[in-house]
Short mmCIF file of C-alpha atoms and ligand atoms in Angstrom, two decimals:
data_model
loop_
_atom_site.label_atom_id
_atom_site.label_comp_id
_atom_site.label_asym_id
_atom_site.label_seq_id
_atom_site.Cartn_x
_atom_site.Cartn_y
_atom_site.Cartn_z
CA UNK A 251 -4.04 -3.14 -17.65
CA UNK A 252 -0.78 -1.63 -18.86
CA UNK A 253 0.88 -3.90 -21.46
CA UNK A 254 3.73 -5.12 -19.30
CA UNK A 255 1.72 -5.59 -16.08
CA UNK A 256 0.52 -9.08 -17.05
CA UNK A 257 4.05 -10.03 -18.05
CA UNK A 258 5.45 -8.76 -14.75
CA UNK A 259 2.68 -10.57 -12.84
CA UNK A 260 3.53 -13.85 -14.61
CA UNK A 261 7.27 -13.37 -14.02
CA UNK A 262 6.86 -12.61 -10.31
CA UNK A 263 4.41 -15.49 -9.74
CA UNK A 264 6.85 -17.91 -11.37
CA UNK A 265 9.82 -16.58 -9.38
CA UNK A 266 7.89 -16.49 -6.11
CA UNK A 267 6.42 -20.00 -6.35
CA UNK A 268 9.84 -21.41 -7.36
CA UNK A 269 11.46 -20.13 -4.16
CA UNK A 270 11.67 -21.91 -0.86
CA UNK A 271 9.81 -20.68 1.15
CA UNK A 272 7.30 -19.72 -1.54
CA UNK A 273 6.14 -16.11 -1.78
CA UNK A 274 3.70 -13.91 -3.73
CA UNK A 275 3.90 -10.12 -3.56
CA UNK A 276 1.00 -8.28 -1.91
CA UNK A 277 0.99 -5.72 -4.75
CA UNK A 278 -0.87 -8.34 -6.82
CA UNK A 279 -3.82 -8.38 -4.38
CA UNK A 280 -5.23 -5.35 -6.17
CA UNK A 281 -7.19 -6.29 -9.28
CA UNK A 282 -10.80 -5.02 -9.63
CA UNK A 283 -12.09 -7.63 -7.16
CA UNK A 284 -9.15 -6.98 -4.78
CA UNK A 285 -9.82 -3.21 -4.87
CA UNK A 286 -13.48 -3.85 -3.95
CA UNK A 287 -12.49 -6.19 -1.13
CA UNK A 288 -10.01 -3.63 0.19
CA UNK A 289 -12.79 -1.02 0.38
CA UNK A 290 -14.75 -3.56 2.48
CA UNK A 291 -11.66 -4.07 4.67
CA UNK A 292 -11.38 -0.32 5.26
CA UNK A 293 -15.01 -0.32 6.44
CA UNK A 294 -14.79 -3.30 8.79
CA UNK A 295 -14.72 -2.56 12.54
CA UNK A 296 -11.37 -4.31 13.07
CA UNK A 297 -9.47 -2.26 10.45
CA UNK A 298 -8.64 0.72 12.69
CA UNK A 299 -5.88 2.03 10.35
CA UNK A 300 -8.23 3.74 7.89
CA UNK A 301 -10.47 5.15 10.63
CA UNK A 302 -7.50 6.65 12.50
CA UNK A 303 -5.93 8.24 9.42
CA UNK A 304 -9.34 9.41 8.24
CA UNK A 305 -9.81 11.13 11.61
CA UNK A 306 -6.47 12.96 11.13
CA UNK A 307 -7.44 14.05 7.60
CA UNK A 308 -10.95 15.13 8.63
CA UNK A 309 -10.12 16.87 11.94
CA UNK A 310 -6.62 18.22 11.45
CA UNK A 311 -6.87 19.38 7.85
CA UNK A 312 -5.56 22.86 8.62
CA UNK A 313 -2.44 21.55 10.33
CA UNK A 314 -1.90 19.12 7.45
CA UNK A 315 -2.27 21.77 4.79
CA UNK A 316 -0.04 24.29 6.53
CA UNK A 317 2.74 21.69 7.05
CA UNK A 318 2.46 20.35 3.52
CA UNK A 319 1.77 23.41 1.41
CA UNK A 320 3.36 26.39 3.25
CA UNK A 321 5.19 28.56 0.73
CA UNK A 322 3.84 26.74 -2.36
CA UNK A 323 1.35 28.38 -4.69
CA UNK A 324 1.84 26.20 -7.74
CA UNK A 325 2.71 22.57 -7.11
CA UNK A 326 2.21 18.88 -7.94
CA UNK A 327 0.46 16.66 -5.42
CA UNK A 328 1.57 13.05 -5.95
CA UNK A 329 0.02 10.12 -4.08
CA UNK A 330 1.70 6.70 -4.06
CA UNK A 331 -0.67 3.71 -3.88
CA UNK A 332 -3.67 6.02 -3.73
CA UNK A 333 -6.34 3.28 -3.72
CA UNK A 334 -9.83 4.78 -3.53
CA UNK A 335 -8.46 8.12 -2.22
CA UNK A 336 -11.28 8.41 0.32
CA UNK A 337 -9.09 10.05 3.01
CA UNK A 338 -7.32 12.26 0.48
CA UNK A 339 -10.66 13.83 -0.48
CA UNK A 340 -10.59 15.86 2.77
CA UNK A 341 -7.24 17.36 1.78
CA UNK A 342 -8.30 17.94 -1.84
CA UNK A 343 -11.41 19.77 -0.65
CA UNK A 344 -9.24 22.05 1.51
CA UNK A 345 -6.81 22.72 -1.37
CA UNK A 346 -9.31 23.16 -4.18
CA UNK A 347 -8.82 26.91 -4.60
CA UNK A 348 -5.02 26.48 -5.08
CA UNK A 349 -3.11 25.98 -8.28
CA UNK A 350 -1.98 22.34 -8.36
CA UNK A 351 -2.33 19.03 -10.20
CA UNK A 352 -3.27 15.89 -8.29
CA UNK A 353 -1.25 12.94 -9.63
CA UNK A 354 -2.31 9.68 -7.94
CA UNK A 355 -0.16 6.63 -8.75
CA UNK A 356 -1.35 3.05 -8.31
CA UNK A 357 -0.50 -0.34 -9.78
CA UNK A 358 -4.23 -1.00 -10.14
CA UNK A 359 -5.63 0.57 -13.31
CA UNK A 360 -9.13 0.09 -11.91
CA UNK A 361 -8.20 2.09 -8.77
CA UNK A 362 -6.81 4.96 -10.88
CA UNK A 363 -9.85 5.07 -13.19
CA UNK A 364 -12.31 5.04 -10.27
CA UNK A 365 -10.36 7.72 -8.42
CA UNK A 366 -10.22 10.05 -11.44
CA UNK A 367 -14.00 9.70 -11.78
CA UNK A 368 -14.53 10.28 -8.06
CA UNK A 369 -12.54 13.51 -7.99
CA UNK A 370 -14.15 14.78 -11.21
CA UNK A 371 -17.64 14.10 -9.78
CA UNK A 372 -17.01 15.58 -6.33
CA UNK A 373 -14.43 18.36 -6.78
CA UNK A 374 -14.52 19.18 -10.51
CA UNK A 375 -12.24 22.22 -10.11
CA UNK A 376 -9.29 19.94 -9.35
CA UNK A 377 -7.03 18.89 -12.19
CA UNK A 378 -6.30 15.12 -11.90
CA UNK A 379 -3.80 13.10 -13.90
CA UNK A 380 -3.71 9.49 -12.71
CA UNK A 381 -0.70 7.27 -13.38
CA UNK A 382 -0.92 3.47 -13.44
CA UNK A 383 2.46 2.16 -12.36
CA UNK A 384 4.46 0.33 -9.73
CA UNK A 385 6.03 2.52 -7.00
CA UNK A 386 9.68 1.88 -7.85
CA UNK A 387 8.97 2.24 -11.59
CA UNK A 388 6.96 5.40 -10.98
CA UNK A 389 9.82 7.22 -9.27
CA UNK A 390 11.15 8.40 -12.62
CA UNK A 391 7.78 10.12 -13.22
CA UNK A 392 8.07 12.32 -10.14
CA UNK A 393 9.93 14.89 -12.16
CA UNK A 394 8.97 18.43 -13.11
CA UNK A 395 10.04 21.88 -12.01
CA UNK A 396 7.08 22.63 -9.75
CA UNK A 397 7.46 21.98 -6.02
CA UNK A 398 6.25 18.51 -5.02
CA UNK A 399 4.07 17.28 -2.21
CA UNK A 400 4.08 13.48 -2.00
CA UNK A 401 1.53 11.48 -0.02
CA UNK A 402 2.30 7.89 0.97
CA UNK A 403 -0.58 6.98 3.24
CA UNK A 404 -2.27 4.00 4.85
CA UNK A 405 1.04 2.58 6.18
CA UNK A 406 1.68 1.26 2.65
CA UNK A 407 5.39 1.75 3.41
CA UNK A 408 4.98 -1.02 6.03
CA UNK A 409 4.45 -3.52 3.21
CA UNK A 410 8.23 -3.27 2.71
CA UNK A 411 10.73 -4.62 5.25
CA UNK A 412 13.03 -1.92 6.69
CA UNK A 413 15.96 -2.32 4.27
CA UNK A 414 13.68 -2.18 1.25
CA UNK A 415 11.70 0.74 2.72
CA UNK A 416 14.95 2.62 3.36
CA UNK A 417 16.12 1.93 -0.21
CA UNK A 418 12.75 3.16 -1.49
CA UNK A 419 12.84 6.36 0.59
CA UNK A 420 16.44 7.02 -0.48
CA UNK A 421 15.37 6.81 -4.13
CA UNK A 422 12.25 8.84 -3.46
CA UNK A 423 14.19 11.60 -1.69
CA UNK A 424 16.66 11.68 -4.59
CA UNK A 425 13.76 12.65 -6.91
CA UNK A 426 12.78 15.53 -4.59
CA UNK A 427 14.07 19.10 -4.70
CA UNK A 428 15.03 21.11 -1.66
CA UNK A 429 11.83 22.16 0.18
CA UNK A 430 9.61 19.40 -1.32
CA UNK A 431 7.41 17.62 1.26
CA UNK A 432 6.53 14.01 2.00
CA UNK A 433 3.65 12.80 4.15
CA UNK A 434 4.34 9.26 5.38
CA UNK A 435 1.38 7.56 7.11
CA UNK A 436 2.58 4.87 9.54
CA UNK A 437 0.73 2.46 11.80
CA UNK A 438 2.20 2.46 15.31
CA UNK A 439 3.34 -0.52 17.40
CA UNK A 440 0.62 -1.61 19.79
CA UNK A 441 -0.80 -4.75 21.37
CA UNK A 442 -1.44 -7.87 19.28
CA UNK A 443 -5.08 -7.90 20.45
CA UNK A 444 -5.64 -4.69 18.43
CA UNK A 445 -3.37 -5.42 15.46
CA UNK A 446 -4.08 -9.05 14.56
CA UNK A 447 -7.88 -8.74 14.07
CA UNK A 448 -7.19 -6.05 11.41
CA UNK A 449 -5.65 -8.85 9.34
CA UNK A 450 -8.02 -11.61 10.47
CA UNK A 451 -11.54 -10.23 10.83
CA UNK A 452 -14.58 -12.10 12.11
CA UNK A 453 -16.48 -11.86 8.79
CA UNK A 454 -13.63 -13.38 6.78
CA UNK A 455 -13.10 -10.41 4.43
CA UNK A 456 -9.30 -10.40 4.87
CA UNK A 457 -9.28 -14.13 4.12
CA UNK A 458 -11.31 -13.48 0.95
CA UNK A 459 -8.88 -10.66 0.03
CA UNK A 460 -5.80 -12.89 0.37
CA UNK A 461 -7.33 -15.91 -1.39
CA UNK A 462 -8.47 -13.67 -4.27
CA UNK A 463 -4.80 -13.70 -5.28
CA UNK A 464 -5.17 -17.41 -6.13
CA UNK A 465 -8.33 -16.64 -8.12
CA UNK A 466 -6.43 -13.87 -9.93
CA UNK A 467 -3.70 -16.34 -10.91
CA UNK A 468 -6.44 -18.69 -12.15
CA UNK A 469 -8.20 -15.91 -14.11
CA UNK A 470 -5.20 -14.13 -15.63
CA UNK A 471 -2.59 -16.89 -15.90
CA UNK A 472 -4.76 -20.00 -16.35
CA UNK A 473 -3.98 -21.52 -12.95
CA UNK A 474 -5.96 -24.35 -11.38
CA UNK A 475 -5.73 -23.39 -7.70
CA UNK A 476 -8.64 -24.84 -5.70
CA UNK A 477 -9.03 -22.13 -3.08
CA UNK A 478 -10.92 -24.55 -0.77
CA UNK A 479 -7.58 -26.31 -0.37
CA UNK A 480 -5.82 -23.20 0.98
CA UNK A 481 -6.36 -20.96 4.00
CA UNK A 482 -5.42 -17.43 5.03
CA UNK A 483 -3.09 -17.50 8.08
CA UNK A 484 -1.89 -14.17 9.52
CA UNK A 485 0.57 -13.84 12.45
CA UNK A 486 1.84 -10.94 14.52
CA UNK A 487 5.37 -10.88 15.91
CA UNK A 488 4.99 -8.62 18.93
CA UNK A 489 8.76 -8.32 19.51
CA UNK A 490 9.50 -7.15 15.99
CA UNK A 491 6.22 -5.23 15.56
CA UNK A 492 5.50 -6.99 12.26
CA UNK A 493 2.30 -8.67 11.02
CA UNK A 494 2.81 -11.38 8.39
CA UNK A 495 0.18 -12.88 6.07
CA UNK A 496 0.47 -16.34 4.57
CA UNK A 497 -1.64 -18.59 2.38
CA UNK A 498 -1.33 -22.13 3.76
CA UNK A 499 -1.82 -25.30 1.72
CA UNK A 500 -4.31 -27.59 3.49
CA UNK A 501 -3.06 -30.74 1.72
CA UNK A 502 -0.16 -32.03 -0.33
CA UNK A 503 -1.11 -30.98 -3.86
CA UNK A 504 0.04 -29.87 -7.32
CA UNK A 505 -1.12 -26.68 -9.01
CA UNK A 506 -0.61 -26.02 -12.73
CA UNK A 507 -0.36 -22.57 -14.30
CA UNK A 508 -0.88 -22.65 -18.07
CA UNK A 509 0.69 -19.28 -18.90
CA UNK A 510 3.89 -20.45 -17.20
CA UNK A 511 3.71 -23.99 -18.52
CA UNK A 512 4.62 -25.10 -15.00
CA UNK A 513 3.29 -27.20 -12.15
CA UNK A 514 4.10 -26.29 -8.55
CA UNK A 515 4.08 -28.77 -5.69
CA UNK A 516 2.73 -27.81 -2.26
CA UNK A 517 3.32 -29.81 0.93
CA UNK A 518 0.52 -30.08 3.48
CA UNK A 519 0.80 -27.04 5.83
CA UNK A 520 3.28 -25.34 3.46
CA UNK A 521 3.02 -21.57 3.74
CA UNK A 522 3.18 -19.05 0.90
CA UNK A 523 4.28 -15.69 2.29
CA UNK A 524 2.13 -12.88 0.89
CA UNK A 525 2.42 -9.72 2.96
CA UNK A 526 4.38 -7.96 5.63
CA UNK A 527 2.77 -5.10 7.59
CA UNK A 528 5.42 -3.36 9.66
CA UNK A 529 4.36 -1.32 12.68
CA UNK A 530 6.46 1.67 13.76
CA UNK A 531 7.94 3.50 16.69
CA UNK A 532 10.54 6.31 16.56
CA UNK A 533 13.38 3.82 16.14
CA UNK A 534 11.71 2.00 13.24
CA UNK A 535 10.86 5.29 11.56
CA UNK A 536 14.47 6.37 11.97
CA UNK A 537 15.64 3.04 10.44
CA UNK A 538 13.70 3.61 7.21
CA UNK A 539 14.63 7.28 6.79
CA UNK A 540 18.34 6.70 7.56
CA UNK A 541 20.78 8.39 5.16
CA UNK A 542 17.94 10.11 3.26
CA UNK A 543 17.90 13.89 3.05
CA UNK A 544 14.42 13.97 4.57
CA UNK A 545 14.01 16.08 7.70
CA UNK A 546 11.11 15.32 10.05
CA UNK A 547 8.97 18.48 10.41
CA UNK A 548 5.78 17.33 12.11
CA UNK A 549 4.04 14.26 13.49
CA UNK A 550 0.27 14.24 13.55
CA UNK A 551 -1.56 11.57 15.59
CA UNK A 552 -5.18 10.42 15.81
CA UNK A 553 -6.97 10.76 19.16
CA UNK A 554 -6.04 7.19 20.22
CA UNK A 555 -2.40 7.57 19.04
CA UNK A 556 -2.72 4.37 17.00
CA UNK A 557 -1.53 6.00 13.77
CA UNK A 558 0.84 8.80 12.78
CA UNK A 559 1.15 10.98 9.70
CA UNK A 560 4.80 12.06 9.71
CA UNK A 561 5.71 15.06 7.56
CA UNK A 562 9.19 15.38 6.11
CA UNK A 563 10.89 18.11 4.09
CA UNK A 564 13.75 17.57 1.71
CA UNK A 565 16.87 19.33 3.04
C1 SAM B 191 -3.46 -0.91 1.40
S1 SAM B 191 -4.06 -0.06 -0.02
C2 SAM B 191 -4.04 1.59 0.65
C3 SAM B 191 -4.67 2.62 -0.22
C4 SAM B 191 -4.52 4.07 0.28
N1 SAM B 191 -3.13 4.49 0.31
C5 SAM B 191 -5.08 4.24 1.64
O1 SAM B 191 -4.36 4.66 2.54
O2 SAM B 191 -6.29 3.99 1.82
C6 SAM B 191 -2.65 -0.13 -1.07
C7 SAM B 191 -2.80 0.52 -2.43
O3 SAM B 191 -1.49 0.61 -2.99
C8 SAM B 191 -1.45 -0.01 -4.28
N2 SAM B 191 -0.15 -0.69 -4.39
C9 SAM B 191 0.30 -1.74 -3.65
N3 SAM B 191 1.55 -2.07 -4.00
C10 SAM B 191 1.90 -1.21 -4.98
C11 SAM B 191 3.09 -1.01 -5.75
N4 SAM B 191 4.17 -1.79 -5.55
N5 SAM B 191 3.11 -0.03 -6.65
C12 SAM B 191 2.03 0.79 -6.85
N6 SAM B 191 0.88 0.67 -6.17
C13 SAM B 191 0.82 -0.31 -5.23
C14 SAM B 191 -2.62 -0.97 -4.32
O4 SAM B 191 -3.10 -1.18 -5.63
C15 SAM B 191 -3.63 -0.29 -3.40
O5 SAM B 191 -4.50 0.57 -4.11
#
């Protein structure tokens, strides 16, 4: 873990649990255990997002490459929140004869290390330079004279509410040069009966994934959360097109965190907000790209039209 990651984790846990309502950021889901659980989530039948985007990357690789790479023969390929990079491997395979460096960025050091090994083992001709960092912090590292292609897949952008997403895309577009490309993978608005099970599967993997955050606080910050006393409670707001995840306290209780030298009180049924997963239509996509200098060039859908990879070019 990068030196200041533990410090930042402690600071954000303290701030989040001191607020009313309490909150913990979803970016802290991803320690080694969280990364493994997320791979299981991607493989579960209910998590259609990965399957749909995988289908786009596997079946429409030519369209993707021509939209993303046209005119570039020496470039940097950045990926924000790359995770295990399983979908990206299709694109890397198609690009392997070109002159570029793949620069995946992720807050999870474990994810970056595993991904570097995966690319080296499967497509050794590709030059990989992983970066462990937080998205906003990492923006300053998207520099360099070569043209840039930036991937932001998996509807990760949906983990930010619209104002924050717009602020992020404004900053991101400011780091881009004219002609640079961005692929933004977004999950589309659809019925609750399809969306909610992706965050509340029958086997309980998403519950395990959310509650692992309490275990992480126990492991890394000396907390004494008893996870049996909390439950994972997702909700989908059909009108807004937003799924929310919460960790709910099952009893009135106190939890101490040694590294913070603090005790936090939880009421019975009190909810700790952990994650937002925004779903998109044209209007929502417009709302987050407002005032940026990103011009929409292409929209690529899976066969069910559940998911869209939107391709933008900097003006
Ligand atoms: C939902 S997973 C998706 C992974 C991959 N993009 C995909 O489509 O399969 C989110 C990934 O983004 C990373 N991540 C989440 N929040 C982040 C942040 N604020 N900064 C950097 N990485 C972040 C996590 O560690 C995780 O690997």
